[in-house]
Amino acid sequence: LIVDDFSVIRRIIRSFLYELGHDNFAEAEDGEVALRLLRSTKFDFVITDVNMPKMNGFALLEAIKGDDSLKHIPVLVVTAESRKEDIMRAVRCGAAGFIVKPFTKATLEGKMSMILSKLTIAT
């Protein structure tokens, strides 16, 4: 699930994912829409922006990690902010990883691979 209030960013992430061999994804323009989708459809991974209207990425992350039926889903946080406090907050809230915009397909691939390999080891 790709969550970002800017359609251009969602399109870029979608394109990167497609090029990396992932073709089954959905999009949401804010955390509220994302949470509704997460509660009605099965997702294996969430990539979310931080700064969004209605429900920001931190609130979405907290909602996911606070829900027993969703907390197993890894969440990769993407933001234009590179402040140490934001990175620490994402980690405290349960993010599996953190990427600062702008980023490349290789950066996304590396972060996703790292997150997914940790899941494989844990199971």
Short mmCIF file of N, CA and C in Angstrom, two decimals:
data_model
loop_
_atom_site.label_atom_id
_atom_site.label_comp_id
_atom_site.label_asym_id
_atom_site.label_seq_id
_atom_site.Cartn_x
_atom_site.Cartn_y
_atom_site.Cartn_z
N LEU A 1 0.85 -1.17 0.00
CA LEU A 1 0.00 0.00 0.00
C LEU A 1 0.89 1.23 0.00
N ILE A 2 0.68 2.11 -0.96
CA ILE A 2 1.44 3.36 -1.09
C ILE A 2 0.58 4.50 -0.57
N VAL A 3 1.10 5.24 0.43
CA VAL A 3 0.32 6.31 1.04
C VAL A 3 1.08 7.62 0.94
N ASP A 4 0.53 8.55 0.17
CA ASP A 4 1.14 9.89 0.02
C ASP A 4 0.08 10.82 -0.51
N ASP A 5 0.07 12.06 -0.04
CA ASP A 5 -0.95 13.00 -0.49
C ASP A 5 -0.65 13.56 -1.88
N PHE A 6 0.55 13.37 -2.39
CA PHE A 6 0.88 13.85 -3.74
C PHE A 6 0.84 12.70 -4.73
N SER A 7 -0.02 12.82 -5.72
CA SER A 7 -0.17 11.75 -6.71
C SER A 7 1.13 11.51 -7.49
N VAL A 8 1.92 12.55 -7.69
CA VAL A 8 3.19 12.39 -8.41
C VAL A 8 4.13 11.46 -7.64
N ILE A 9 4.20 11.63 -6.34
CA ILE A 9 5.05 10.77 -5.51
C ILE A 9 4.52 9.34 -5.53
N ARG A 10 3.21 9.18 -5.43
CA ARG A 10 2.64 7.83 -5.50
C ARG A 10 2.99 7.19 -6.83
N ARG A 11 2.92 7.96 -7.90
CA ARG A 11 3.23 7.43 -9.24
C ARG A 11 4.71 7.02 -9.33
N ILE A 12 5.59 7.83 -8.76
CA ILE A 12 7.03 7.49 -8.77
C ILE A 12 7.28 6.20 -8.00
N ILE A 13 6.71 6.09 -6.81
CA ILE A 13 6.89 4.88 -6.01
C ILE A 13 6.30 3.68 -6.73
N ARG A 14 5.11 3.86 -7.30
CA ARG A 14 4.47 2.78 -8.06
C ARG A 14 5.37 2.33 -9.21
N SER A 15 5.96 3.28 -9.92
CA SER A 15 6.86 2.96 -11.03
C SER A 15 8.08 2.19 -10.55
N PHE A 16 8.68 2.65 -9.45
CA PHE A 16 9.84 1.95 -8.88
C PHE A 16 9.46 0.52 -8.51
N LEU A 17 8.33 0.36 -7.83
CA LEU A 17 7.89 -0.97 -7.41
C LEU A 17 7.66 -1.87 -8.61
N TYR A 18 7.04 -1.33 -9.64
CA TYR A 18 6.78 -2.12 -10.84
C TYR A 18 8.10 -2.57 -11.47
N GLU A 19 9.07 -1.65 -11.55
CA GLU A 19 10.38 -1.98 -12.11
C GLU A 19 11.11 -3.02 -11.26
N LEU A 20 10.80 -3.07 -9.98
CA LEU A 20 11.42 -4.04 -9.07
C LEU A 20 10.67 -5.37 -9.05
N GLY A 21 9.63 -5.49 -9.88
CA GLY A 21 8.90 -6.74 -10.00
C GLY A 21 7.66 -6.86 -9.14
N HIS A 22 7.24 -5.77 -8.54
CA HIS A 22 6.02 -5.78 -7.72
C HIS A 22 4.90 -5.12 -8.52
N ASP A 23 3.81 -5.85 -8.72
CA ASP A 23 2.73 -5.28 -9.53
C ASP A 23 1.36 -5.34 -8.86
N ASN A 24 1.34 -5.69 -7.59
CA ASN A 24 0.08 -5.78 -6.88
C ASN A 24 0.10 -4.79 -5.71
N PHE A 25 -0.40 -3.58 -5.97
CA PHE A 25 -0.40 -2.56 -4.92
C PHE A 25 -1.61 -1.66 -5.07
N ALA A 26 -1.87 -0.93 -4.01
CA ALA A 26 -2.97 0.04 -4.00
C ALA A 26 -2.40 1.35 -3.48
N GLU A 27 -3.19 2.41 -3.61
CA GLU A 27 -2.75 3.73 -3.20
C GLU A 27 -3.79 4.40 -2.32
N ALA A 28 -3.30 5.28 -1.44
CA ALA A 28 -4.18 6.09 -0.61
C ALA A 28 -3.56 7.48 -0.49
N GLU A 29 -4.42 8.51 -0.45
CA GLU A 29 -3.93 9.89 -0.42
C GLU A 29 -3.73 10.44 0.98
N ASP A 30 -4.12 9.68 2.00
CA ASP A 30 -3.86 10.10 3.38
C ASP A 30 -4.03 8.90 4.30
N GLY A 31 -3.68 9.10 5.56
CA GLY A 31 -3.72 8.02 6.52
C GLY A 31 -5.11 7.45 6.79
N GLU A 32 -6.12 8.31 6.75
CA GLU A 32 -7.49 7.84 6.99
C GLU A 32 -7.93 6.85 5.92
N VAL A 33 -7.69 7.21 4.66
CA VAL A 33 -8.03 6.31 3.55
C VAL A 33 -7.21 5.03 3.66
N ALA A 34 -5.93 5.17 3.97
CA ALA A 34 -5.06 4.01 4.10
C ALA A 34 -5.55 3.06 5.18
N LEU A 35 -5.94 3.59 6.32
CA LEU A 35 -6.41 2.75 7.42
C LEU A 35 -7.68 2.00 7.04
N ARG A 36 -8.58 2.67 6.34
CA ARG A 36 -9.81 1.99 5.86
C ARG A 36 -9.43 0.84 4.92
N LEU A 37 -8.50 1.10 4.00
CA LEU A 37 -8.06 0.05 3.08
C LEU A 37 -7.40 -1.11 3.83
N LEU A 38 -6.54 -0.78 4.78
CA LEU A 38 -5.84 -1.81 5.54
C LEU A 38 -6.81 -2.69 6.32
N ARG A 39 -7.91 -2.11 6.77
CA ARG A 39 -8.88 -2.89 7.54
C ARG A 39 -9.84 -3.69 6.67
N SER A 40 -9.84 -3.42 5.37
CA SER A 40 -10.77 -4.13 4.49
C SER A 40 -10.08 -5.02 3.45
N THR A 41 -8.78 -4.89 3.31
CA THR A 41 -8.03 -5.63 2.30
C THR A 41 -6.71 -6.10 2.91
N LYS A 42 -6.22 -7.24 2.45
CA LYS A 42 -4.96 -7.76 2.98
C LYS A 42 -3.78 -7.09 2.27
N PHE A 43 -2.86 -6.53 3.05
CA PHE A 43 -1.64 -5.93 2.52
C PHE A 43 -0.44 -6.55 3.25
N ASP A 44 0.67 -6.66 2.53
CA ASP A 44 1.88 -7.23 3.09
C ASP A 44 2.92 -6.18 3.45
N PHE A 45 2.74 -4.95 2.99
CA PHE A 45 3.77 -3.91 3.15
C PHE A 45 3.11 -2.55 2.98
N VAL A 46 3.55 -1.56 3.76
CA VAL A 46 3.04 -0.20 3.64
C VAL A 46 4.22 0.74 3.46
N ILE A 47 4.12 1.62 2.48
CA ILE A 47 5.08 2.71 2.29
C ILE A 47 4.28 3.98 2.49
N THR A 48 4.63 4.76 3.51
CA THR A 48 3.84 5.95 3.82
C THR A 48 4.70 7.20 3.98
N ASP A 49 4.15 8.30 3.49
CA ASP A 49 4.73 9.61 3.72
C ASP A 49 4.41 10.02 5.16
N VAL A 50 5.11 11.01 5.67
CA VAL A 50 4.83 11.52 7.01
C VAL A 50 3.84 12.68 6.95
N ASN A 51 4.15 13.69 6.16
CA ASN A 51 3.34 14.91 6.14
C ASN A 51 2.17 14.78 5.17
N MET A 52 0.98 14.52 5.75
CA MET A 52 -0.24 14.39 4.96
C MET A 52 -1.39 15.01 5.74
N PRO A 53 -2.42 15.47 5.02
CA PRO A 53 -3.60 16.01 5.71
C PRO A 53 -4.41 14.88 6.36
N LYS A 54 -5.34 15.26 7.17
CA LYS A 54 -6.28 14.37 7.87
C LYS A 54 -5.59 13.47 8.88
N MET A 55 -4.78 12.53 8.41
CA MET A 55 -4.03 11.65 9.32
C MET A 55 -2.63 11.52 8.76
N ASN A 56 -1.63 12.00 9.52
CA ASN A 56 -0.26 11.95 9.00
C ASN A 56 0.32 10.54 9.14
N GLY A 57 1.51 10.37 8.61
CA GLY A 57 2.15 9.06 8.62
C GLY A 57 2.45 8.50 10.00
N PHE A 58 2.79 9.37 10.94
CA PHE A 58 3.05 8.90 12.30
C PHE A 58 1.76 8.37 12.93
N ALA A 59 0.66 9.08 12.75
CA ALA A 59 -0.63 8.63 13.29
C ALA A 59 -1.05 7.32 12.63
N LEU A 60 -0.81 7.21 11.33
CA LEU A 60 -1.13 5.96 10.63
C LEU A 60 -0.27 4.83 11.18
N LEU A 61 1.01 5.07 11.33
CA LEU A 61 1.92 4.06 11.86
C LEU A 61 1.48 3.61 13.26
N GLU A 62 1.12 4.55 14.10
CA GLU A 62 0.65 4.21 15.45
C GLU A 62 -0.65 3.40 15.40
N ALA A 63 -1.54 3.75 14.47
CA ALA A 63 -2.80 3.01 14.34
C ALA A 63 -2.54 1.59 13.86
N ILE A 64 -1.62 1.43 12.92
CA ILE A 64 -1.28 0.09 12.41
C ILE A 64 -0.68 -0.75 13.53
N LYS A 65 0.29 -0.20 14.22
CA LYS A 65 1.00 -0.96 15.27
C LYS A 65 0.14 -1.17 16.50
N GLY A 66 -0.93 -0.39 16.65
CA GLY A 66 -1.84 -0.56 17.78
C GLY A 66 -3.00 -1.49 17.49
N ASP A 67 -3.08 -2.01 16.28
CA ASP A 67 -4.17 -2.88 15.86
C ASP A 67 -3.63 -4.31 15.73
N ASP A 68 -4.13 -5.22 16.54
CA ASP A 68 -3.63 -6.60 16.53
C ASP A 68 -3.71 -7.27 15.17
N SER A 69 -4.68 -6.89 14.36
CA SER A 69 -4.82 -7.52 13.04
C SER A 69 -3.91 -6.89 11.98
N LEU A 70 -3.29 -5.76 12.30
CA LEU A 70 -2.43 -5.06 11.33
C LEU A 70 -0.97 -4.95 11.76
N LYS A 71 -0.69 -5.11 13.05
CA LYS A 71 0.64 -4.78 13.57
C LYS A 71 1.78 -5.59 12.97
N HIS A 72 1.48 -6.71 12.32
CA HIS A 72 2.51 -7.53 11.68
C HIS A 72 3.01 -6.93 10.36
N ILE A 73 2.28 -5.97 9.82
CA ILE A 73 2.62 -5.39 8.51
C ILE A 73 3.80 -4.43 8.66
N PRO A 74 4.89 -4.66 7.90
CA PRO A 74 6.01 -3.72 7.98
C PRO A 74 5.65 -2.39 7.32
N VAL A 75 6.12 -1.30 7.92
CA VAL A 75 5.84 0.04 7.42
C VAL A 75 7.16 0.76 7.15
N LEU A 76 7.32 1.19 5.91
CA LEU A 76 8.48 1.98 5.50
C LEU A 76 8.03 3.43 5.44
N VAL A 77 8.65 4.29 6.22
CA VAL A 77 8.29 5.70 6.30
C VAL A 77 9.16 6.49 5.32
N VAL A 78 8.50 7.33 4.52
CA VAL A 78 9.17 8.17 3.53
C VAL A 78 8.83 9.62 3.84
N THR A 79 9.84 10.49 3.87
CA THR A 79 9.57 11.89 4.16
C THR A 79 10.62 12.80 3.55
N ALA A 80 10.25 14.03 3.37
CA ALA A 80 11.19 15.05 2.89
C ALA A 80 12.01 15.59 4.05
N GLU A 81 11.58 15.32 5.26
CA GLU A 81 12.28 15.79 6.46
C GLU A 81 13.36 14.80 6.85
N SER A 82 14.55 15.28 7.12
CA SER A 82 15.62 14.37 7.53
C SER A 82 16.04 14.64 8.97
N ARG A 83 15.12 15.21 9.74
CA ARG A 83 15.44 15.53 11.13
C ARG A 83 15.58 14.26 11.96
N LYS A 84 16.58 14.25 12.80
CA LYS A 84 16.84 13.10 13.65
C LYS A 84 15.62 12.75 14.50
N GLU A 85 14.90 13.79 14.96
CA GLU A 85 13.71 13.53 15.80
C GLU A 85 12.66 12.73 15.04
N ASP A 86 12.49 13.03 13.74
CA ASP A 86 11.51 12.30 12.94
C ASP A 86 11.91 10.84 12.78
N ILE A 87 13.19 10.61 12.55
CA ILE A 87 13.68 9.24 12.39
C ILE A 87 13.48 8.47 13.70
N MET A 88 13.82 9.09 14.81
CA MET A 88 13.66 8.44 16.11
C MET A 88 12.19 8.18 16.42
N ARG A 89 11.32 9.13 16.07
CA ARG A 89 9.88 8.94 16.31
C ARG A 89 9.36 7.78 15.48
N ALA A 90 9.79 7.70 14.22
CA ALA A 90 9.35 6.60 13.35
C ALA A 90 9.77 5.25 13.95
N VAL A 91 10.99 5.17 14.42
CA VAL A 91 11.48 3.94 15.04
C VAL A 91 10.68 3.62 16.30
N ARG A 92 10.47 4.61 17.14
CA ARG A 92 9.68 4.41 18.38
C ARG A 92 8.26 3.94 18.08
N CYS A 93 7.70 4.44 16.99
CA CYS A 93 6.32 4.08 16.63
C CYS A 93 6.24 2.71 15.95
N GLY A 94 7.38 2.13 15.62
CA GLY A 94 7.37 0.79 15.05
C GLY A 94 7.67 0.70 13.57
N ALA A 95 8.19 1.76 12.96
CA ALA A 95 8.54 1.70 11.53
C ALA A 95 9.63 0.66 11.30
N ALA A 96 9.51 -0.05 10.19
CA ALA A 96 10.52 -1.04 9.82
C ALA A 96 11.71 -0.38 9.14
N GLY A 97 11.50 0.83 8.61
CA GLY A 97 12.57 1.55 7.92
C GLY A 97 12.16 2.97 7.64
N PHE A 98 13.11 3.76 7.15
CA PHE A 98 12.92 5.19 6.96
C PHE A 98 13.74 5.63 5.74
N ILE A 99 13.12 6.36 4.81
CA ILE A 99 13.81 6.89 3.63
C ILE A 99 13.50 8.38 3.52
N VAL A 100 14.52 9.16 3.17
CA VAL A 100 14.36 10.60 2.98
C VAL A 100 14.22 10.88 1.48
N LYS A 101 13.22 11.69 1.12
CA LYS A 101 13.02 12.12 -0.27
C LYS A 101 14.05 13.19 -0.61
N PRO A 102 14.47 13.28 -1.84
CA PRO A 102 14.19 12.34 -2.93
C PRO A 102 15.06 11.10 -2.78
N PHE A 103 14.58 9.99 -3.30
CA PHE A 103 15.33 8.75 -3.22
C PHE A 103 15.28 8.05 -4.57
N THR A 104 16.19 7.11 -4.75
CA THR A 104 16.28 6.38 -6.01
C THR A 104 15.60 5.02 -5.89
N LYS A 105 15.42 4.40 -7.02
CA LYS A 105 14.87 3.05 -7.05
C LYS A 105 15.79 2.11 -6.26
N ALA A 106 17.10 2.29 -6.39
CA ALA A 106 18.07 1.45 -5.68
C ALA A 106 17.93 1.61 -4.16
N THR A 107 17.69 2.82 -3.71
CA THR A 107 17.50 3.06 -2.27
C THR A 107 16.25 2.35 -1.78
N LEU A 108 15.16 2.48 -2.53
CA LEU A 108 13.91 1.81 -2.16
C LEU A 108 14.11 0.30 -2.15
N GLU A 109 14.75 -0.21 -3.17
CA GLU A 109 14.99 -1.65 -3.26
C GLU A 109 15.83 -2.13 -2.07
N GLY A 110 16.88 -1.40 -1.74
CA GLY A 110 17.73 -1.79 -0.62
C GLY A 110 16.99 -1.81 0.70
N LYS A 111 16.20 -0.78 0.94
CA LYS A 111 15.43 -0.70 2.20
C LYS A 111 14.41 -1.82 2.28
N MET A 112 13.68 -2.04 1.17
CA MET A 112 12.66 -3.09 1.16
C MET A 112 13.31 -4.46 1.36
N SER A 113 14.42 -4.70 0.69
CA SER A 113 15.12 -5.99 0.82
C SER A 113 15.55 -6.23 2.26
N MET A 114 16.09 -5.18 2.89
CA MET A 114 16.53 -5.29 4.27
C MET A 114 15.34 -5.63 5.19
N ILE A 115 14.24 -4.93 5.00
CA ILE A 115 13.05 -5.15 5.82
C ILE A 115 12.51 -6.56 5.61
N LEU A 116 12.38 -6.96 4.36
CA LEU A 116 11.83 -8.29 4.05
C LEU A 116 12.75 -9.41 4.51
N SER A 117 14.06 -9.21 4.44
CA SER A 117 14.98 -10.25 4.91
C SER A 117 14.88 -10.41 6.42
N LYS A 118 14.65 -9.32 7.14
CA LYS A 118 14.46 -9.43 8.59
C LYS A 118 13.19 -10.21 8.91
N LEU A 119 12.15 -10.01 8.10
CA LEU A 119 10.90 -10.75 8.32
C LEU A 119 11.10 -12.24 8.07
N THR A 120 11.87 -12.56 7.04
CA THR A 120 12.13 -13.96 6.70
C THR A 120 12.91 -14.63 7.82
N ILE A 121 13.88 -13.93 8.37
CA ILE A 121 14.68 -14.48 9.47
C ILE A 121 13.82 -14.67 10.71
N ALA A 122 12.90 -13.74 10.96
CA ALA A 122 12.07 -13.80 12.17
C ALA A 122 11.02 -14.90 12.12
N THR A 123 10.65 -15.34 10.92
CA THR A 123 9.59 -16.37 10.84
C THR A 123 10.12 -17.76 10.74
#
